Every structure is written in structure tokens, then in C-alpha cells.
Amino acid sequence: LVPVSTGFVILEELIAQIAAWRRVGVLDAAYRCTARLVVRPQPTSLSSPLVTNIQLTRACNLSCAHCFVDVAPTPHPEELSLEQFARVFDELADVGAPLIILAGGEPMLRADFWQITEAVGRRDLDVALCTNATLIREPQAERLAASALRWFTISLDGPNQETHDRLRGKGTFERAVRG
């Protein structure tokens, strides 16, 4: 038996609940919480998150020493689809979420990255892109400038190439600045 605030729950029920949370995606494969659920918001609570950071992908072309994201060279097989992201954007627009940050991994590694930026652009949302900028060349820069994205954050670590490259990998400072 496991004590809880309202009494005792049989261990089998607890195990069943944990399995259910895993099936619906509240817990990931390592049983870490992937979402914060608000079952019954209070009348005095916010109607939307102030900032929504959306990890478009775990895929990243770098392996930074300090990264807190569970990154990999390739996308995770259970990443959200374009249609699922569109529904998330609809919900965020409906509740008036003031700021959405598209992040990763490296968001530009998604095969449907441009379709995602178009989907978010069809809603009245303020959207930022958080990128390492190493994949941005002139054509991508022009497309980003013409997109609905309103802010861009580019990861630069330290005041110079030596510091940045030590944390993110050789040559990444120059590639980020070029982006």
C-alpha cells in the first residue's frame, strides 16, 4: 500500500495509473513527466501560459556540453506531426497565449519546419525561433525574414570563438555568426 492524501491506494492501481500516463504521453519512456496538466483551473488562474516553449524536435546537429534537452542526431519517432502542432497552435491562439517559442534540438532540422512556420503564421500568435543558426544561409534567412516569426534567438556562448566552440564544437561560432 502507498499512502496518498486521501487514504491508501492499492499498489496495482498505482501501477495501472502510471501505465496509463505512459500510454497517453504524460510520462516518457524513462517515466519522466513530459507535460503539466491543469485539470481544473481556478477562477483566479491565468487563462493561458505567459510563454509557451515548444520543442519541435529532439534532433540537433550539435552536441553542446551544457545542453539540457535530450537531443539526438535524428528526430524521435514519436514527435508531433504537423497536424498535431496545428491543433496546439489553434488551442494557444484560442486562449490568447502571448508568446510562443519554437525550439528544439534544432528546429530547422525538421523536414516540415517551413510548413510549421506557415501553420503558426496563420494564427494570431507572437512567435519566436530559438536556433543555433548553423543551418541558416541566404535563402533560409530570406525565408525567415518573410515568415510570421517575429523574434529570433541565436545561441552564442561566450564573448569569442574559443569559448563558444569549446561548448558547442569546433567551427560552430563562425557558422552561428554567419547564420
PDB file of C-alpha atoms in Angstrom:
ATOM      1  CA  LEU A   1       0.000   0.000   0.000  1.00  0.00           C
ATOM      2  CA  VAL A   2       1.128   3.511  -0.851  1.00  0.00           C
ATOM      3  CA  PRO A   3      -0.079   6.459   1.271  1.00  0.00           C
ATOM      4  CA  VAL A   4      -1.756   9.347  -0.590  1.00  0.00           C
ATOM      5  CA  SER A   5      -3.543  12.439   0.668  1.00  0.00           C
ATOM      6  CA  THR A   6      -6.991  10.792   0.688  1.00  0.00           C
ATOM      7  CA  GLY A   7      -6.026   7.447   2.201  1.00  0.00           C
ATOM      8  CA  PHE A   8      -4.380   4.381   0.681  1.00  0.00           C
ATOM      9  CA  VAL A   9      -4.269   3.178  -2.903  1.00  0.00           C
ATOM     10  CA  ILE A  10      -3.611  -0.412  -3.773  1.00  0.00           C
ATOM     11  CA  LEU A  11      -0.208  -0.742  -5.452  1.00  0.00           C
ATOM     12  CA  GLU A  12      -1.754  -2.363  -8.526  1.00  0.00           C
ATOM     13  CA  GLU A  13      -3.971   0.690  -9.051  1.00  0.00           C
ATOM     14  CA  LEU A  14      -0.958   2.958  -8.813  1.00  0.00           C
ATOM     15  CA  ILE A  15       0.948   0.848 -11.334  1.00  0.00           C
ATOM     16  CA  ALA A  16      -2.081   0.893 -13.653  1.00  0.00           C
ATOM     17  CA  GLN A  17      -2.300   4.691 -13.377  1.00  0.00           C
ATOM     18  CA  ILE A  18       1.405   5.092 -14.178  1.00  0.00           C
ATOM     19  CA  ALA A  19       0.987   2.819 -17.205  1.00  0.00           C
ATOM     20  CA  ALA A  20      -1.994   4.898 -18.347  1.00  0.00           C
ATOM     21  CA  TRP A  21       0.035   8.104 -18.033  1.00  0.00           C
ATOM     22  CA  ARG A  22       2.770   6.492 -20.148  1.00  0.00           C
ATOM     23  CA  ARG A  23       0.239   5.462 -22.830  1.00  0.00           C
ATOM     24  CA  VAL A  24      -1.192   8.970 -23.195  1.00  0.00           C
ATOM     25  CA  GLY A  25       2.205  10.679 -23.171  1.00  0.00           C
ATOM     26  CA  VAL A  26       2.190  12.325 -19.739  1.00  0.00           C
ATOM     27  CA  LEU A  27       5.261  10.204 -18.925  1.00  0.00           C
ATOM     28  CA  ASP A  28       8.014   9.451 -21.443  1.00  0.00           C
ATOM     29  CA  ALA A  29       9.840   6.128 -21.881  1.00  0.00           C
ATOM     30  CA  ALA A  30      12.028   6.931 -18.850  1.00  0.00           C
ATOM     31  CA  TYR A  31       8.875   7.752 -16.827  1.00  0.00           C
ATOM     32  CA  ARG A  32       9.708  11.459 -16.693  1.00  0.00           C
ATOM     33  CA  CYS A  33       6.801  13.889 -16.749  1.00  0.00           C
ATOM     34  CA  THR A  34       6.515  15.428 -20.217  1.00  0.00           C
ATOM     35  CA  ALA A  35       3.581  17.719 -19.507  1.00  0.00           C
ATOM     36  CA  ARG A  36       1.954  19.704 -16.750  1.00  0.00           C
ATOM     37  CA  LEU A  37      -1.747  19.033 -16.657  1.00  0.00           C
ATOM     38  CA  VAL A  38      -4.234  21.594 -15.383  1.00  0.00           C
ATOM     39  CA  VAL A  39      -7.353  19.581 -14.656  1.00  0.00           C
ATOM     40  CA  ARG A  40      -9.498  22.290 -13.090  1.00  0.00           C
ATOM     41  CA  PRO A  41      -8.105  25.810 -13.386  1.00  0.00           C
ATOM     42  CA  GLN A  42      -9.090  28.149 -10.585  1.00  0.00           C
ATOM     43  CA  PRO A  43     -11.155  31.266 -11.450  1.00  0.00           C
ATOM     44  CA  THR A  44      -8.197  33.428 -10.436  1.00  0.00           C
ATOM     45  CA  SER A  45      -5.647  31.495 -12.501  1.00  0.00           C
ATOM     46  CA  LEU A  46      -4.185  32.608 -15.815  1.00  0.00           C
ATOM     47  CA  SER A  47      -6.215  31.727 -18.881  1.00  0.00           C
ATOM     48  CA  SER A  48      -3.087  30.791 -20.834  1.00  0.00           C
ATOM     49  CA  PRO A  49       0.631  30.278 -20.316  1.00  0.00           C
ATOM     50  CA  LEU A  50       2.617  33.509 -20.475  1.00  0.00           C
ATOM     51  CA  VAL A  51       5.330  31.833 -22.553  1.00  0.00           C
ATOM     52  CA  THR A  52       4.988  28.511 -24.360  1.00  0.00           C
ATOM     53  CA  ASN A  53       8.259  26.846 -25.314  1.00  0.00           C
ATOM     54  CA  ILE A  54       7.588  24.164 -27.926  1.00  0.00           C
ATOM     55  CA  GLN A  55      10.339  21.663 -28.549  1.00  0.00           C
ATOM     56  CA  LEU A  56       9.682  20.881 -32.228  1.00  0.00           C
ATOM     57  CA  THR A  57      12.271  18.114 -32.299  1.00  0.00           C
ATOM     58  CA  ARG A  58      14.949  16.394 -30.289  1.00  0.00           C
ATOM     59  CA  ALA A  59      17.131  16.277 -33.400  1.00  0.00           C
ATOM     60  CA  CYS A  60      20.171  18.527 -33.261  1.00  0.00           C
ATOM     61  CA  ASN A  61      23.229  18.964 -35.440  1.00  0.00           C
ATOM     62  CA  LEU A  62      25.343  19.885 -32.395  1.00  0.00           C
ATOM     63  CA  SER A  63      26.083  18.184 -29.088  1.00  0.00           C
ATOM     64  CA  CYS A  64      26.653  21.075 -26.712  1.00  0.00           C
ATOM     65  CA  ALA A  65      28.297  20.310 -23.394  1.00  0.00           C
ATOM     66  CA  HIS A  66      25.705  22.264 -21.412  1.00  0.00           C
ATOM     67  CA  CYS A  67      22.510  21.248 -23.239  1.00  0.00           C
ATOM     68  CA  PHE A  68      19.568  20.290 -21.026  1.00  0.00           C
ATOM     69  CA  VAL A  69      17.487  18.894 -23.906  1.00  0.00           C
ATOM     70  CA  ASP A  70      17.580  15.169 -24.570  1.00  0.00           C
ATOM     71  CA  VAL A  71      18.969  15.680 -28.098  1.00  0.00           C
ATOM     72  CA  ALA A  72      19.935  13.125 -30.730  1.00  0.00           C
ATOM     73  CA  PRO A  73      21.245  13.308 -34.301  1.00  0.00           C
ATOM     74  CA  THR A  74      17.856  12.228 -35.680  1.00  0.00           C
ATOM     75  CA  PRO A  75      14.223  13.024 -34.816  1.00  0.00           C
ATOM     76  CA  HIS A  76      12.446  10.976 -32.164  1.00  0.00           C
ATOM     77  CA  PRO A  77       9.893   8.608 -33.771  1.00  0.00           C
ATOM     78  CA  GLU A  78       7.059   9.941 -31.572  1.00  0.00           C
ATOM     79  CA  GLU A  79       7.485  13.649 -32.321  1.00  0.00           C
ATOM     80  CA  LEU A  80       4.293  15.543 -33.005  1.00  0.00           C
ATOM     81  CA  SER A  81       3.083  15.738 -36.595  1.00  0.00           C
ATOM     82  CA  LEU A  82       2.343  18.947 -38.491  1.00  0.00           C
ATOM     83  CA  GLU A  83      -1.375  18.351 -37.889  1.00  0.00           C
ATOM     84  CA  GLN A  84      -0.825  17.909 -34.153  1.00  0.00           C
ATOM     85  CA  PHE A  85       1.194  21.118 -33.995  1.00  0.00           C
ATOM     86  CA  ALA A  86      -1.576  22.931 -35.895  1.00  0.00           C
ATOM     87  CA  ARG A  87      -4.055  21.847 -33.205  1.00  0.00           C
ATOM     88  CA  VAL A  88      -1.677  23.045 -30.468  1.00  0.00           C
ATOM     89  CA  PHE A  89      -1.344  26.412 -32.247  1.00  0.00           C
ATOM     90  CA  ASP A  90      -5.153  26.633 -32.513  1.00  0.00           C
ATOM     91  CA  GLU A  91      -5.534  25.997 -28.783  1.00  0.00           C
ATOM     92  CA  LEU A  92      -2.844  28.531 -27.890  1.00  0.00           C
ATOM     93  CA  ALA A  93      -4.473  31.150 -30.132  1.00  0.00           C
ATOM     94  CA  ASP A  94      -7.904  30.388 -28.641  1.00  0.00           C
ATOM     95  CA  VAL A  95      -6.705  31.033 -25.078  1.00  0.00           C
ATOM     96  CA  GLY A  96      -4.673  34.116 -26.034  1.00  0.00           C
ATOM     97  CA  ALA A  97      -1.177  32.804 -25.307  1.00  0.00           C
ATOM     98  CA  PRO A  98       1.061  35.872 -25.664  1.00  0.00           C
ATOM     99  CA  LEU A  99       4.358  34.274 -26.741  1.00  0.00           C
ATOM    100  CA  ILE A 100       5.298  31.001 -28.425  1.00  0.00           C
ATOM    101  CA  ILE A 101       8.934  29.922 -28.729  1.00  0.00           C
ATOM    102  CA  LEU A 102       9.790  27.286 -31.347  1.00  0.00           C
ATOM    103  CA  ALA A 103      12.854  25.453 -30.080  1.00  0.00           C
ATOM    104  CA  GLY A 104      14.476  22.036 -30.085  1.00  0.00           C
ATOM    105  CA  GLY A 105      17.039  20.391 -30.550  1.00  0.00           C
ATOM    106  CA  GLU A 106      17.491  22.396 -33.686  1.00  0.00           C
ATOM    107  CA  PRO A 107      14.016  23.235 -35.015  1.00  0.00           C
ATOM    108  CA  MET A 108      15.264  23.802 -38.565  1.00  0.00           C
ATOM    109  CA  LEU A 109      16.208  20.123 -38.815  1.00  0.00           C
ATOM    110  CA  ARG A 110      12.552  19.129 -39.070  1.00  0.00           C
ATOM    111  CA  ALA A 111      11.648  18.141 -42.619  1.00  0.00           C
ATOM    112  CA  ASP A 112       8.387  20.099 -42.231  1.00  0.00           C
ATOM    113  CA  PHE A 113       9.915  23.138 -40.490  1.00  0.00           C
ATOM    114  CA  TRP A 114       8.677  25.601 -43.129  1.00  0.00           C
ATOM    115  CA  GLN A 115       5.176  24.121 -43.042  1.00  0.00           C
ATOM    116  CA  ILE A 116       5.197  24.540 -39.237  1.00  0.00           C
ATOM    117  CA  THR A 117       6.183  28.205 -39.587  1.00  0.00           C
ATOM    118  CA  GLU A 118       3.359  28.658 -42.123  1.00  0.00           C
ATOM    119  CA  ALA A 119       0.886  26.915 -39.787  1.00  0.00           C
ATOM    120  CA  VAL A 120       1.800  29.095 -36.820  1.00  0.00           C
ATOM    121  CA  GLY A 121       1.698  32.150 -39.079  1.00  0.00           C
ATOM    122  CA  ARG A 122      -1.976  31.531 -39.896  1.00  0.00           C
ATOM    123  CA  ARG A 123      -2.857  32.210 -36.244  1.00  0.00           C
ATOM    124  CA  ASP A 124      -2.668  35.459 -34.333  1.00  0.00           C
ATOM    125  CA  LEU A 125       0.366  34.464 -32.269  1.00  0.00           C
ATOM    126  CA  ASP A 126       3.655  36.159 -31.412  1.00  0.00           C
ATOM    127  CA  VAL A 127       6.247  33.556 -32.302  1.00  0.00           C
ATOM    128  CA  ALA A 128       9.988  33.382 -31.750  1.00  0.00           C
ATOM    129  CA  LEU A 129      12.530  30.930 -33.136  1.00  0.00           C
ATOM    130  CA  CYS A 130      15.335  29.660 -30.918  1.00  0.00           C
ATOM    131  CA  THR A 131      18.097  28.274 -33.164  1.00  0.00           C
ATOM    132  CA  ASN A 132      21.816  27.633 -33.202  1.00  0.00           C
ATOM    133  CA  ALA A 133      21.745  29.334 -36.670  1.00  0.00           C
ATOM    134  CA  THR A 134      24.321  26.961 -38.143  1.00  0.00           C
ATOM    135  CA  LEU A 135      21.873  25.867 -40.859  1.00  0.00           C
ATOM    136  CA  ILE A 136      20.948  29.387 -41.974  1.00  0.00           C
ATOM    137  CA  ARG A 137      22.279  30.582 -45.318  1.00  0.00           C
ATOM    138  CA  GLU A 138      20.990  33.416 -47.511  1.00  0.00           C
ATOM    139  CA  PRO A 139      17.888  31.548 -48.829  1.00  0.00           C
ATOM    140  CA  GLN A 140      16.847  30.456 -45.326  1.00  0.00           C
ATOM    141  CA  ALA A 141      17.494  33.956 -43.931  1.00  0.00           C
ATOM    142  CA  GLU A 142      15.260  35.496 -46.600  1.00  0.00           C
ATOM    143  CA  ARG A 143      12.527  32.950 -45.927  1.00  0.00           C
ATOM    144  CA  LEU A 144      12.744  33.516 -42.166  1.00  0.00           C
ATOM    145  CA  ALA A 145      12.568  37.291 -42.665  1.00  0.00           C
ATOM    146  CA  ALA A 146       9.406  36.880 -44.755  1.00  0.00           C
ATOM    147  CA  SER A 147       7.795  34.451 -42.285  1.00  0.00           C
ATOM    148  CA  ALA A 148       5.391  35.166 -39.439  1.00  0.00           C
ATOM    149  CA  LEU A 149       8.197  34.651 -36.929  1.00  0.00           C
ATOM    150  CA  ARG A 150       8.701  37.914 -35.064  1.00  0.00           C
ATOM    151  CA  TRP A 151      11.803  37.240 -32.974  1.00  0.00           C
ATOM    152  CA  PHE A 152      14.897  35.141 -33.345  1.00  0.00           C
ATOM    153  CA  THR A 153      17.275  33.999 -30.656  1.00  0.00           C
ATOM    154  CA  ILE A 154      20.624  32.684 -31.772  1.00  0.00           C
ATOM    155  CA  SER A 155      22.762  30.766 -29.335  1.00  0.00           C
ATOM    156  CA  LEU A 156      26.165  32.357 -28.833  1.00  0.00           C
ATOM    157  CA  ASP A 157      28.092  31.187 -25.802  1.00  0.00           C
ATOM    158  CA  GLY A 158      30.801  33.457 -24.551  1.00  0.00           C
ATOM    159  CA  PRO A 159      32.488  36.540 -25.966  1.00  0.00           C
ATOM    160  CA  ASN A 160      34.575  34.782 -28.611  1.00  0.00           C
ATOM    161  CA  GLN A 161      35.062  31.815 -30.894  1.00  0.00           C
ATOM    162  CA  GLU A 162      37.280  29.947 -28.436  1.00  0.00           C
ATOM    163  CA  THR A 163      34.697  29.935 -25.651  1.00  0.00           C
ATOM    164  CA  HIS A 164      31.742  29.204 -27.929  1.00  0.00           C
ATOM    165  CA  ASP A 165      33.478  26.387 -29.811  1.00  0.00           C
ATOM    166  CA  ARG A 166      34.643  24.786 -26.574  1.00  0.00           C
ATOM    167  CA  LEU A 167      30.992  24.410 -25.514  1.00  0.00           C
ATOM    168  CA  ARG A 168      29.329  23.703 -28.886  1.00  0.00           C
ATOM    169  CA  GLY A 169      32.022  22.217 -31.121  1.00  0.00           C
ATOM    170  CA  LYS A 170      34.776  23.363 -33.445  1.00  0.00           C
ATOM    171  CA  GLY A 171      33.658  25.850 -36.087  1.00  0.00           C
ATOM    172  CA  THR A 172      30.206  26.451 -34.618  1.00  0.00           C
ATOM    173  CA  PHE A 173      30.864  30.083 -33.650  1.00  0.00           C
ATOM    174  CA  GLU A 174      31.643  31.068 -37.221  1.00  0.00           C
ATOM    175  CA  ARG A 175      28.628  29.140 -38.562  1.00  0.00           C
ATOM    176  CA  ALA A 176      26.287  30.721 -35.989  1.00  0.00           C
ATOM    177  CA  VAL A 177      27.520  34.249 -36.701  1.00  0.00           C
ATOM    178  CA  ARG A 178      27.221  33.651 -40.451  1.00  0.00           C
ATOM    179  CA  GLY A 179      23.622  32.479 -39.891  1.00  0.00           C
TER     180      GLY A 179
END
